[in-house]
PDB file of C-alpha atoms and ligand atoms in Angstrom:
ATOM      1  CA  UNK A1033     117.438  18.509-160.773  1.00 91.00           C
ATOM      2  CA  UNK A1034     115.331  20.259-158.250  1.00 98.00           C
ATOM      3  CA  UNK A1035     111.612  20.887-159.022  1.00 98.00           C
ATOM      4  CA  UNK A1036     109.743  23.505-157.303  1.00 98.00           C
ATOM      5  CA  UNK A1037     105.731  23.170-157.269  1.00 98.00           C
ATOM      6  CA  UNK A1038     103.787  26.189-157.975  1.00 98.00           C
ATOM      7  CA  UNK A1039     102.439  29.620-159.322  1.00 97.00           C
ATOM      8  CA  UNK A1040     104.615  32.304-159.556  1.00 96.00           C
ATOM      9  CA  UNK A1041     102.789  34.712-158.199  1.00 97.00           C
ATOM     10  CA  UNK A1042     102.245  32.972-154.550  1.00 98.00           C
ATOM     11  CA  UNK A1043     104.638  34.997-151.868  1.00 98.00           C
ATOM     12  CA  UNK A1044     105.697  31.567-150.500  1.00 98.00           C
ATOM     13  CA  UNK A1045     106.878  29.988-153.830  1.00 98.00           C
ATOM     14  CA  UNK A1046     108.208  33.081-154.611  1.00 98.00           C
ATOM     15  CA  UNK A1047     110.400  33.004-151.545  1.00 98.00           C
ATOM     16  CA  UNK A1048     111.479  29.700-152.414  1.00 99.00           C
ATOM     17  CA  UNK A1049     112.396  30.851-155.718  1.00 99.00           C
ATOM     18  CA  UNK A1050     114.444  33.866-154.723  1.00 99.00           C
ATOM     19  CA  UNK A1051     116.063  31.764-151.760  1.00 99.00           C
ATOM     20  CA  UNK A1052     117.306  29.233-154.543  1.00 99.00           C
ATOM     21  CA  UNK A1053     118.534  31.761-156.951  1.00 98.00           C
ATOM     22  CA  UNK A1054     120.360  33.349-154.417  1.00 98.00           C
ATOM     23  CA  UNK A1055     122.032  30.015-153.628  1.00 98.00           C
ATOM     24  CA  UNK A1056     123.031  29.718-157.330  1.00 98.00           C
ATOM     25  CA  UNK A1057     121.088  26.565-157.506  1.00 98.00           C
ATOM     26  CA  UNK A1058     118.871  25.544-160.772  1.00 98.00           C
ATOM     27  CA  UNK A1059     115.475  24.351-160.700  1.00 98.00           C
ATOM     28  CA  UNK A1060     112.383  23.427-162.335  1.00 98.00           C
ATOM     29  CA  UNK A1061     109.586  25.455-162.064  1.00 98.00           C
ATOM     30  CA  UNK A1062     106.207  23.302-161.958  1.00 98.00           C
ATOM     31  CA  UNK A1063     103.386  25.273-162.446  1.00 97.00           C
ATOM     32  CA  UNK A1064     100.705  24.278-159.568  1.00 98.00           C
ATOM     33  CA  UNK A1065      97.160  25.662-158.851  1.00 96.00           C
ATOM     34  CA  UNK A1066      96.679  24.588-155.214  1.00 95.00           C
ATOM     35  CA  UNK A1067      92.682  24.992-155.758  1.00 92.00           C
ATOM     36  CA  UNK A1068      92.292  22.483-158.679  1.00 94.00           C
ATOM     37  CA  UNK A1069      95.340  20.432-158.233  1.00 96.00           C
ATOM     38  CA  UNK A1070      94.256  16.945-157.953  1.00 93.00           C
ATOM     39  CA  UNK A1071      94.614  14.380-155.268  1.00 95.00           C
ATOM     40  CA  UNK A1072      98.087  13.022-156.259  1.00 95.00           C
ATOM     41  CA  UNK A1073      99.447  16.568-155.298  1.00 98.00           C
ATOM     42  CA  UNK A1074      98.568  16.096-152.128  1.00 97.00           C
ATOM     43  CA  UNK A1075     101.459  13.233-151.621  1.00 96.00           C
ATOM     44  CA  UNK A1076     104.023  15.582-151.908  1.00 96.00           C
ATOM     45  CA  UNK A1077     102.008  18.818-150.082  1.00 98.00           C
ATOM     46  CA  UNK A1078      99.500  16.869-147.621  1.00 97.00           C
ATOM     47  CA  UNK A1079      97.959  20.450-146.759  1.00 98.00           C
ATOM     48  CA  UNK A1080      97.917  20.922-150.954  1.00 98.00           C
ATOM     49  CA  UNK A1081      99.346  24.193-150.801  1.00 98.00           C
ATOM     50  CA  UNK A1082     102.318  25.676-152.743  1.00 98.00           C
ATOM     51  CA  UNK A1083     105.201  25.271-152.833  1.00 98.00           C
ATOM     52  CA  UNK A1084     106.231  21.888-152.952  1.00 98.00           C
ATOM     53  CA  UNK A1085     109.800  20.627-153.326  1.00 98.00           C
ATOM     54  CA  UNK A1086     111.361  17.342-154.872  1.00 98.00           C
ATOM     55  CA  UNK A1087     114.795  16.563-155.087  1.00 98.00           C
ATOM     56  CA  UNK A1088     116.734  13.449-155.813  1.00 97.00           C
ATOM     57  CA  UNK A1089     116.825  13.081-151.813  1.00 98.00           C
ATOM     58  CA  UNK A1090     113.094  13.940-150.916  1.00 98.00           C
ATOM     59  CA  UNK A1091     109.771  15.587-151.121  1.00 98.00           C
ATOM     60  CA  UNK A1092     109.022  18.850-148.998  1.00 98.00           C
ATOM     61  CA  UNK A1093     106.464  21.433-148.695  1.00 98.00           C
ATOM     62  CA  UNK A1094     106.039  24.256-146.914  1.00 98.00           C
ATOM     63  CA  UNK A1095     108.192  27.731-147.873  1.00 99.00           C
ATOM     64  CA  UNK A1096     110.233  27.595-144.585  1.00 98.00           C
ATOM     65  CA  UNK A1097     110.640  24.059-144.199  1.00 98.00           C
ATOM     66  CA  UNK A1098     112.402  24.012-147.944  1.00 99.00           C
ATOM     67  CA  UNK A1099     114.417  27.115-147.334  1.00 99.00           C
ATOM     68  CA  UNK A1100     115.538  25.480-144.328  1.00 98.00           C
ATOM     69  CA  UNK A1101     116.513  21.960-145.520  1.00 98.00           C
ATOM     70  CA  UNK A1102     118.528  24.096-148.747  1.00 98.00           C
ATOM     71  CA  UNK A1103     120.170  25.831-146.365  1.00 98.00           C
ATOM     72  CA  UNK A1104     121.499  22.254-144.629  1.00 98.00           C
ATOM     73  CA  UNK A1105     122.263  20.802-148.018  1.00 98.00           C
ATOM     74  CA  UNK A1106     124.028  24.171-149.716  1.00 98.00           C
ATOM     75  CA  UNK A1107     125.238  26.382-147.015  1.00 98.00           C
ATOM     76  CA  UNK A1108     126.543  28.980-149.377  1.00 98.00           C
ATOM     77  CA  UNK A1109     126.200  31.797-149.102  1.00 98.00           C
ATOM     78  CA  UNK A1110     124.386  31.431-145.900  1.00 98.00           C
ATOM     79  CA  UNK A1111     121.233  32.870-145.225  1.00 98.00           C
ATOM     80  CA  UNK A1112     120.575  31.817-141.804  1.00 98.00           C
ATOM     81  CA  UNK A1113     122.735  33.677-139.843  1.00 98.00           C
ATOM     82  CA  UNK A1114     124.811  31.841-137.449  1.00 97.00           C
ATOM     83  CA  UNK A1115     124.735  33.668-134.359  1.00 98.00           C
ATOM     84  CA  UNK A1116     121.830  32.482-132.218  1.00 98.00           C
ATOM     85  CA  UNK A1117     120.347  35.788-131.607  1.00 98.00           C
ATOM     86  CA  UNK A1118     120.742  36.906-134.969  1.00 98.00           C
ATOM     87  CA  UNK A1119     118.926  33.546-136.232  1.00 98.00           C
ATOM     88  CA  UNK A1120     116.500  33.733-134.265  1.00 98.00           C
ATOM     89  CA  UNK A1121     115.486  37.806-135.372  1.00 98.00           C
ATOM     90  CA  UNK A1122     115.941  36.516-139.531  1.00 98.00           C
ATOM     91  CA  UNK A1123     113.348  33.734-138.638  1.00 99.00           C
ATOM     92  CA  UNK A1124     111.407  36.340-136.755  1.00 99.00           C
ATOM     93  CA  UNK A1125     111.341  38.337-139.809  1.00 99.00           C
ATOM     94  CA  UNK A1126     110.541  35.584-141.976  1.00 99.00           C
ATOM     95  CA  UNK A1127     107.389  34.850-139.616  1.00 98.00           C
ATOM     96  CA  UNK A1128     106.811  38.268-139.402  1.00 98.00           C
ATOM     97  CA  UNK A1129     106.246  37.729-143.692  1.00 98.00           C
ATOM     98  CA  UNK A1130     104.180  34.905-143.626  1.00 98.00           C
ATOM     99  CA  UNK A1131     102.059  34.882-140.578  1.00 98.00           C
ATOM    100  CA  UNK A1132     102.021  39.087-140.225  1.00 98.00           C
ATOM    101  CA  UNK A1133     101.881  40.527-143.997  1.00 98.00           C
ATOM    102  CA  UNK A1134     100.703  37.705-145.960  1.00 98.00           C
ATOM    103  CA  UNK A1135      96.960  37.209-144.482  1.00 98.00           C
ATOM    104  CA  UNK A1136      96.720  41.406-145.283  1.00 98.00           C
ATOM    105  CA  UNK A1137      99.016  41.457-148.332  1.00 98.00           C
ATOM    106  CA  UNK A1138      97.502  38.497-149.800  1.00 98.00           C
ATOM    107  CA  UNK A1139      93.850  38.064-148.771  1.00 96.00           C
ATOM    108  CA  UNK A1140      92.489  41.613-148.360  1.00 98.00           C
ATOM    109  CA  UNK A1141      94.705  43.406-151.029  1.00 98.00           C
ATOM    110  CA  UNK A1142      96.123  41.179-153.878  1.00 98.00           C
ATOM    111  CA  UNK A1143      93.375  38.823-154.059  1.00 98.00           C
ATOM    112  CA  UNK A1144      90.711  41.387-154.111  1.00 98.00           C
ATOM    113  CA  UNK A1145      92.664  43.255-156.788  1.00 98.00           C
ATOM    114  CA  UNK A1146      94.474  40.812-159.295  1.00 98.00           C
ATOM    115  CA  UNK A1147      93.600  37.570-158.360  1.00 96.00           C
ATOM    116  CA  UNK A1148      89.689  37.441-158.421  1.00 97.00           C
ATOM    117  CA  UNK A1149      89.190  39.737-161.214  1.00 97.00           C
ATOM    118  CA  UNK A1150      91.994  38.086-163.620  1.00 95.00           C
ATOM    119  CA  UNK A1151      91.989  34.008-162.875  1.00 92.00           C
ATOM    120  CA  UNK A1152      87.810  34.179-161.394  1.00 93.00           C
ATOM    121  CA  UNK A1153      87.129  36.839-163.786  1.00 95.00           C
ATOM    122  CA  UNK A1154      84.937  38.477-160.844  1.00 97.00           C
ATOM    123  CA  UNK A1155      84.356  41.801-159.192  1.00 97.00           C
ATOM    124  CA  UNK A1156      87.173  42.009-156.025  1.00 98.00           C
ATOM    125  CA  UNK A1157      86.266  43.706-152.762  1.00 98.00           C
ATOM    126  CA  UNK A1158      87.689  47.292-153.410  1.00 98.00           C
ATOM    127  CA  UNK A1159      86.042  48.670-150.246  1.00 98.00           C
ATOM    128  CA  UNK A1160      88.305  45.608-148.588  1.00 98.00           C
ATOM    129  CA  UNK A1161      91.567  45.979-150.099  1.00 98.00           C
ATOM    130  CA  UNK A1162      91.326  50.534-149.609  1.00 98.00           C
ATOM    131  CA  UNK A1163      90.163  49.971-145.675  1.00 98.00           C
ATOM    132  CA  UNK A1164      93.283  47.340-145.660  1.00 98.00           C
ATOM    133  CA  UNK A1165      95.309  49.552-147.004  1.00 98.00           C
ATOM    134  CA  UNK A1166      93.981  52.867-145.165  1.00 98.00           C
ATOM    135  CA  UNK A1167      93.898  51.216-141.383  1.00 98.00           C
ATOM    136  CA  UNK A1168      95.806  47.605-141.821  1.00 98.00           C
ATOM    137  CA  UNK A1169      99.065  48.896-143.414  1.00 98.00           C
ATOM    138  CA  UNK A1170      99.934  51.386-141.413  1.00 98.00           C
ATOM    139  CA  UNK A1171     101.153  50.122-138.273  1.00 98.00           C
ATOM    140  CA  UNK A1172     102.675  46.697-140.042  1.00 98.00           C
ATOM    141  CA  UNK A1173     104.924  49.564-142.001  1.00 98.00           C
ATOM    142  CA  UNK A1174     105.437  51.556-138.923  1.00 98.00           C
ATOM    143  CA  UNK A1175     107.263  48.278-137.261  1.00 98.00           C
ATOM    144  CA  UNK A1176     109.574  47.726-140.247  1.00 98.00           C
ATOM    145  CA  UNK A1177     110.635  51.237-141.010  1.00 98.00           C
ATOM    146  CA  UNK A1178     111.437  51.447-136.895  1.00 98.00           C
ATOM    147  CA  UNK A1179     113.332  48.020-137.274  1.00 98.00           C
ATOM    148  CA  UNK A1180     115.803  48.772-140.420  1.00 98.00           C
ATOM    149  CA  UNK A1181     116.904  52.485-140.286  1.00 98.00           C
ATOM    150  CA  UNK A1182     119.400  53.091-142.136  1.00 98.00           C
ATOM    151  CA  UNK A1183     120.976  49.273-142.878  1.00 98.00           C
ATOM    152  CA  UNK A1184     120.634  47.170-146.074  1.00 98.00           C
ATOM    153  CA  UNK A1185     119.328  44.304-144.350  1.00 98.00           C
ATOM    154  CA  UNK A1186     116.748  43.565-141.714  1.00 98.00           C
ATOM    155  CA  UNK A1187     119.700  41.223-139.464  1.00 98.00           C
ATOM    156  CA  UNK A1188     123.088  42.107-139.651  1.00 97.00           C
ATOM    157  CA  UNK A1189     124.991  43.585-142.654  1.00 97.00           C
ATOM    158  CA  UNK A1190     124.479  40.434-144.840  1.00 98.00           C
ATOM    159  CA  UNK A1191     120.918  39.152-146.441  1.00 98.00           C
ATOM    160  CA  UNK A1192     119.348  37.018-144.190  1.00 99.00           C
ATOM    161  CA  UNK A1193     116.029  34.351-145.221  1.00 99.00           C
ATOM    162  CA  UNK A1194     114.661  37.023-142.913  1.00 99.00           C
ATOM    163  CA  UNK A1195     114.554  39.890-145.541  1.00 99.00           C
ATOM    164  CA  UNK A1196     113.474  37.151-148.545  1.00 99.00           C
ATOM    165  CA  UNK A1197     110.457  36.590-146.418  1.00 99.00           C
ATOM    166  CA  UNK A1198     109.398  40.693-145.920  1.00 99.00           C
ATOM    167  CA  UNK A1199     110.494  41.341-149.289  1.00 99.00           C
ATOM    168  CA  UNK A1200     108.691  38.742-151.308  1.00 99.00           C
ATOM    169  CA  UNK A1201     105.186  39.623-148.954  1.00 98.00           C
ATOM    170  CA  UNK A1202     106.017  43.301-150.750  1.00 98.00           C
ATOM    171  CA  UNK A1203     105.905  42.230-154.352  1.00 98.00           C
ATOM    172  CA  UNK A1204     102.433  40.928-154.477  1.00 98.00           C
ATOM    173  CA  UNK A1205     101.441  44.355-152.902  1.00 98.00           C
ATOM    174  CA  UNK A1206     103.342  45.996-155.314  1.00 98.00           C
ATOM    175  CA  UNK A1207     101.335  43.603-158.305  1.00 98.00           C
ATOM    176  CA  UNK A1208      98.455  45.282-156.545  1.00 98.00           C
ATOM    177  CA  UNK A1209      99.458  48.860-157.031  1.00 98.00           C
ATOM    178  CA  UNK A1210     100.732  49.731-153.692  1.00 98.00           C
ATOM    179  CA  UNK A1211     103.931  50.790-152.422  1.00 98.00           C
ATOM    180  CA  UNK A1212     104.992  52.315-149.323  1.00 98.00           C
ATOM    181  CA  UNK A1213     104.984  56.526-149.449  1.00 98.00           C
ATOM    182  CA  UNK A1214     108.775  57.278-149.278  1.00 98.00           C
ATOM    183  CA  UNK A1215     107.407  60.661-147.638  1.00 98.00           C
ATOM    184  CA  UNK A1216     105.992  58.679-144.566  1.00 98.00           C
ATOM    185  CA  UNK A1217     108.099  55.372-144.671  1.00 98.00           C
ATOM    186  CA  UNK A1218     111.477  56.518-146.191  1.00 98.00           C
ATOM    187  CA  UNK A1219     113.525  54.196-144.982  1.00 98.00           C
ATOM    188  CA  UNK A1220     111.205  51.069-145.730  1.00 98.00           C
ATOM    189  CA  UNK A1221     110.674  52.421-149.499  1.00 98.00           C
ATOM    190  CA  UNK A1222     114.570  52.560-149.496  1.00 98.00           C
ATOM    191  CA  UNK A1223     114.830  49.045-148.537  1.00 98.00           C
ATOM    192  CA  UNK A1224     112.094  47.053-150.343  1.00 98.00           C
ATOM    193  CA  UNK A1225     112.872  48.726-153.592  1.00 98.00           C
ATOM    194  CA  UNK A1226     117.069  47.771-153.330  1.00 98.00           C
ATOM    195  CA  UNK A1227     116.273  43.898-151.978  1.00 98.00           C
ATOM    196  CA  UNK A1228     113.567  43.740-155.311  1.00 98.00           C
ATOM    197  CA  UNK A1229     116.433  45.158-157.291  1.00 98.00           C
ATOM    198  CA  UNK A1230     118.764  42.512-156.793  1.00 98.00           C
ATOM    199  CA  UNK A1231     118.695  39.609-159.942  1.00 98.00           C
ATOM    200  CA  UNK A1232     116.705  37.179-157.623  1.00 98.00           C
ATOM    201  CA  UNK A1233     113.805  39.527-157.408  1.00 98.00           C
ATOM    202  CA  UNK A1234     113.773  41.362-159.965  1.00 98.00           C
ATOM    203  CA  UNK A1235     114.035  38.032-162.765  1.00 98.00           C
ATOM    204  CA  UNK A1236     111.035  36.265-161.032  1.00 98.00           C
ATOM    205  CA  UNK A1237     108.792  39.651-160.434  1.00 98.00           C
ATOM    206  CA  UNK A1238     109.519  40.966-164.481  1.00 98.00           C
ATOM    207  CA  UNK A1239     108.223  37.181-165.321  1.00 98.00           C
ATOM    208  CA  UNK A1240     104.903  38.100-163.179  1.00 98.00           C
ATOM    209  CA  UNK A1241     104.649  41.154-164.215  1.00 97.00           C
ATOM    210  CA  UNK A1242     104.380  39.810-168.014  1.00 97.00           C
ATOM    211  CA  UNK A1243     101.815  36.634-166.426  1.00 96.00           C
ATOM    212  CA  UNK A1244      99.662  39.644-165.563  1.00 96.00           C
ATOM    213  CA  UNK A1245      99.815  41.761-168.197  1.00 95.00           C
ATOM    214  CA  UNK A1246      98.718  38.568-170.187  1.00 94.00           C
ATOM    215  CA  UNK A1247      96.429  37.665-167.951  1.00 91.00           C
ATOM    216  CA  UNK A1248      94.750  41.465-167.947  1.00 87.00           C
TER     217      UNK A1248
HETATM  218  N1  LIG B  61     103.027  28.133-144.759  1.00 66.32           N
HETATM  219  C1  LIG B  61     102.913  27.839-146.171  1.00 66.32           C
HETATM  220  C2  LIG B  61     101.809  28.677-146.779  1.00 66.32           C
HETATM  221  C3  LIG B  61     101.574  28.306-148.241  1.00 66.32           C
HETATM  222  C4  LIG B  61     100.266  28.867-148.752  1.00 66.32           C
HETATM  223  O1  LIG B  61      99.372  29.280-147.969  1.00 66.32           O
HETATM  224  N2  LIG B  61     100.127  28.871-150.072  1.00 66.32           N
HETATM  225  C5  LIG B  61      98.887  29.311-150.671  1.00 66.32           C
HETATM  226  C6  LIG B  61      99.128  30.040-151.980  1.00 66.32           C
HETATM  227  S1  LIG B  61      99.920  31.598-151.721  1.00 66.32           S
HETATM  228  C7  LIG B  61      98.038  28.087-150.990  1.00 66.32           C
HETATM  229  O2  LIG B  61      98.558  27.098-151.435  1.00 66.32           O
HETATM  230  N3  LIG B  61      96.727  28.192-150.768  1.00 66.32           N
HETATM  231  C8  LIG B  61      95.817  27.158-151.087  1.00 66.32           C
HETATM  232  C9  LIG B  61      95.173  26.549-149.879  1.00 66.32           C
HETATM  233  O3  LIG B  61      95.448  26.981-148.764  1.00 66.32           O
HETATM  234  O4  LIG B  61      94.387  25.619-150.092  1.00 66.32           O
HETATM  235  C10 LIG B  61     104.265  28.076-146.849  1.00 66.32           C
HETATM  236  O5  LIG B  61     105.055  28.859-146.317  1.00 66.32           O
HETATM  237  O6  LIG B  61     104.547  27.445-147.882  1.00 66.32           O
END
């Protein structure tokens, strides 16, 4: 049995999550808090972030590194496409999730709106997260509605790990109350809301949504 380390609502375990489900493969979820988790976490995640991965094989962490060794060890259906150029643009996408939306996303939106007011029960930085949002958005939604048009998926005409890692950035903004205008990004509305409606999104984000609404 496969154990993934974690909180739900982190974009990276999330993507590990979705990635798995769309693979058909079952797994434990073990809930994580990379801020108080003790020093015996940090054998399996030396950097003691989530997610963290153990299977009867091995211990990984890192979102991409995991996605990438599932992909080795259950290539179907495959998610990293096989032509070279076409690999290369999914993991550009991918990087494009973590490095690009996450830092915004995450650190001057979500956290400032859900994650220090519910689990530090303090007051987030709302002028942050509405000049994020205002100047920081923009352009990072400009680039995606440019890049895929009219097509279901970001790389090809199949889902690639490259639209798991844009689309799971867009859930934790969407936790925070923000979506992209469908007047001004139509074609980027189109496509986060149909990837979030498929069962491997939308089981893990109706979990978080009832985490928060505890939580609230
Ligand atoms: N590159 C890593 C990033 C993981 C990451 O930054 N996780 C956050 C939670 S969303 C974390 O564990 N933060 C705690 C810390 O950095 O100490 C991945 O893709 O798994």
């Amino acid at each position: 049995m496969i154990t993934v380390y974690g909180a739900n609502i982190s974009p990276f375990v999330r993507k590990v999550r979705v990635f798995l489900a769309e693979k058909h493969i079952a797994y434990k979820l073990e809930p994580v808090n990379p801020f108080t988790a003790g020093s015996d976490y940090r054998k399996i995640s030396p950097l003691g972030r989530i997610p963290a991965f153990q299977d009867d094989k091995t211990t990984l962490a890192d979102s991409s590194v995991i996605c990438a060794y599932v992909e080795r060890t259950n290539p179907q259906p495959v998610l990293y496409p096989m032509d070279a150029v076409a690999y290369a643009r999914a993991l550009w996408f991918e990087e494009y999730g973590d490095g690009g939306l996450a830092p915004i996303f995450g650190g001057e939106i979500f956290r400032q709106r859900i994650v220090i007011p519910l689990f530090f029960k303090q007051q987030g930085d709302e002028a942050m997260a509405q000049k994020a949002i205002a100047e920081k958005l923009p352009p990072l939604f400009d680039y995606l509605e440019g890049q895929i048009g009219e097509k279901a998926f970001l790389v090809g005409d199949q889902l690639s790990i490259g639209d798991l890692g844009i689309a799971t950035q867009f859930v934790n903004l969407h936790h925070a109350g923000v979506t992209p205008d469908s007047q001004r990004w139509p074609q980027l509305a189109r496509y986060i809301a149909s990837i979030h409606e498929r069962p491997s999104f939308k089981a893990v984000i109706e979990e978080e949504e009832a985490g928060l609404k505890k939580a609230k």
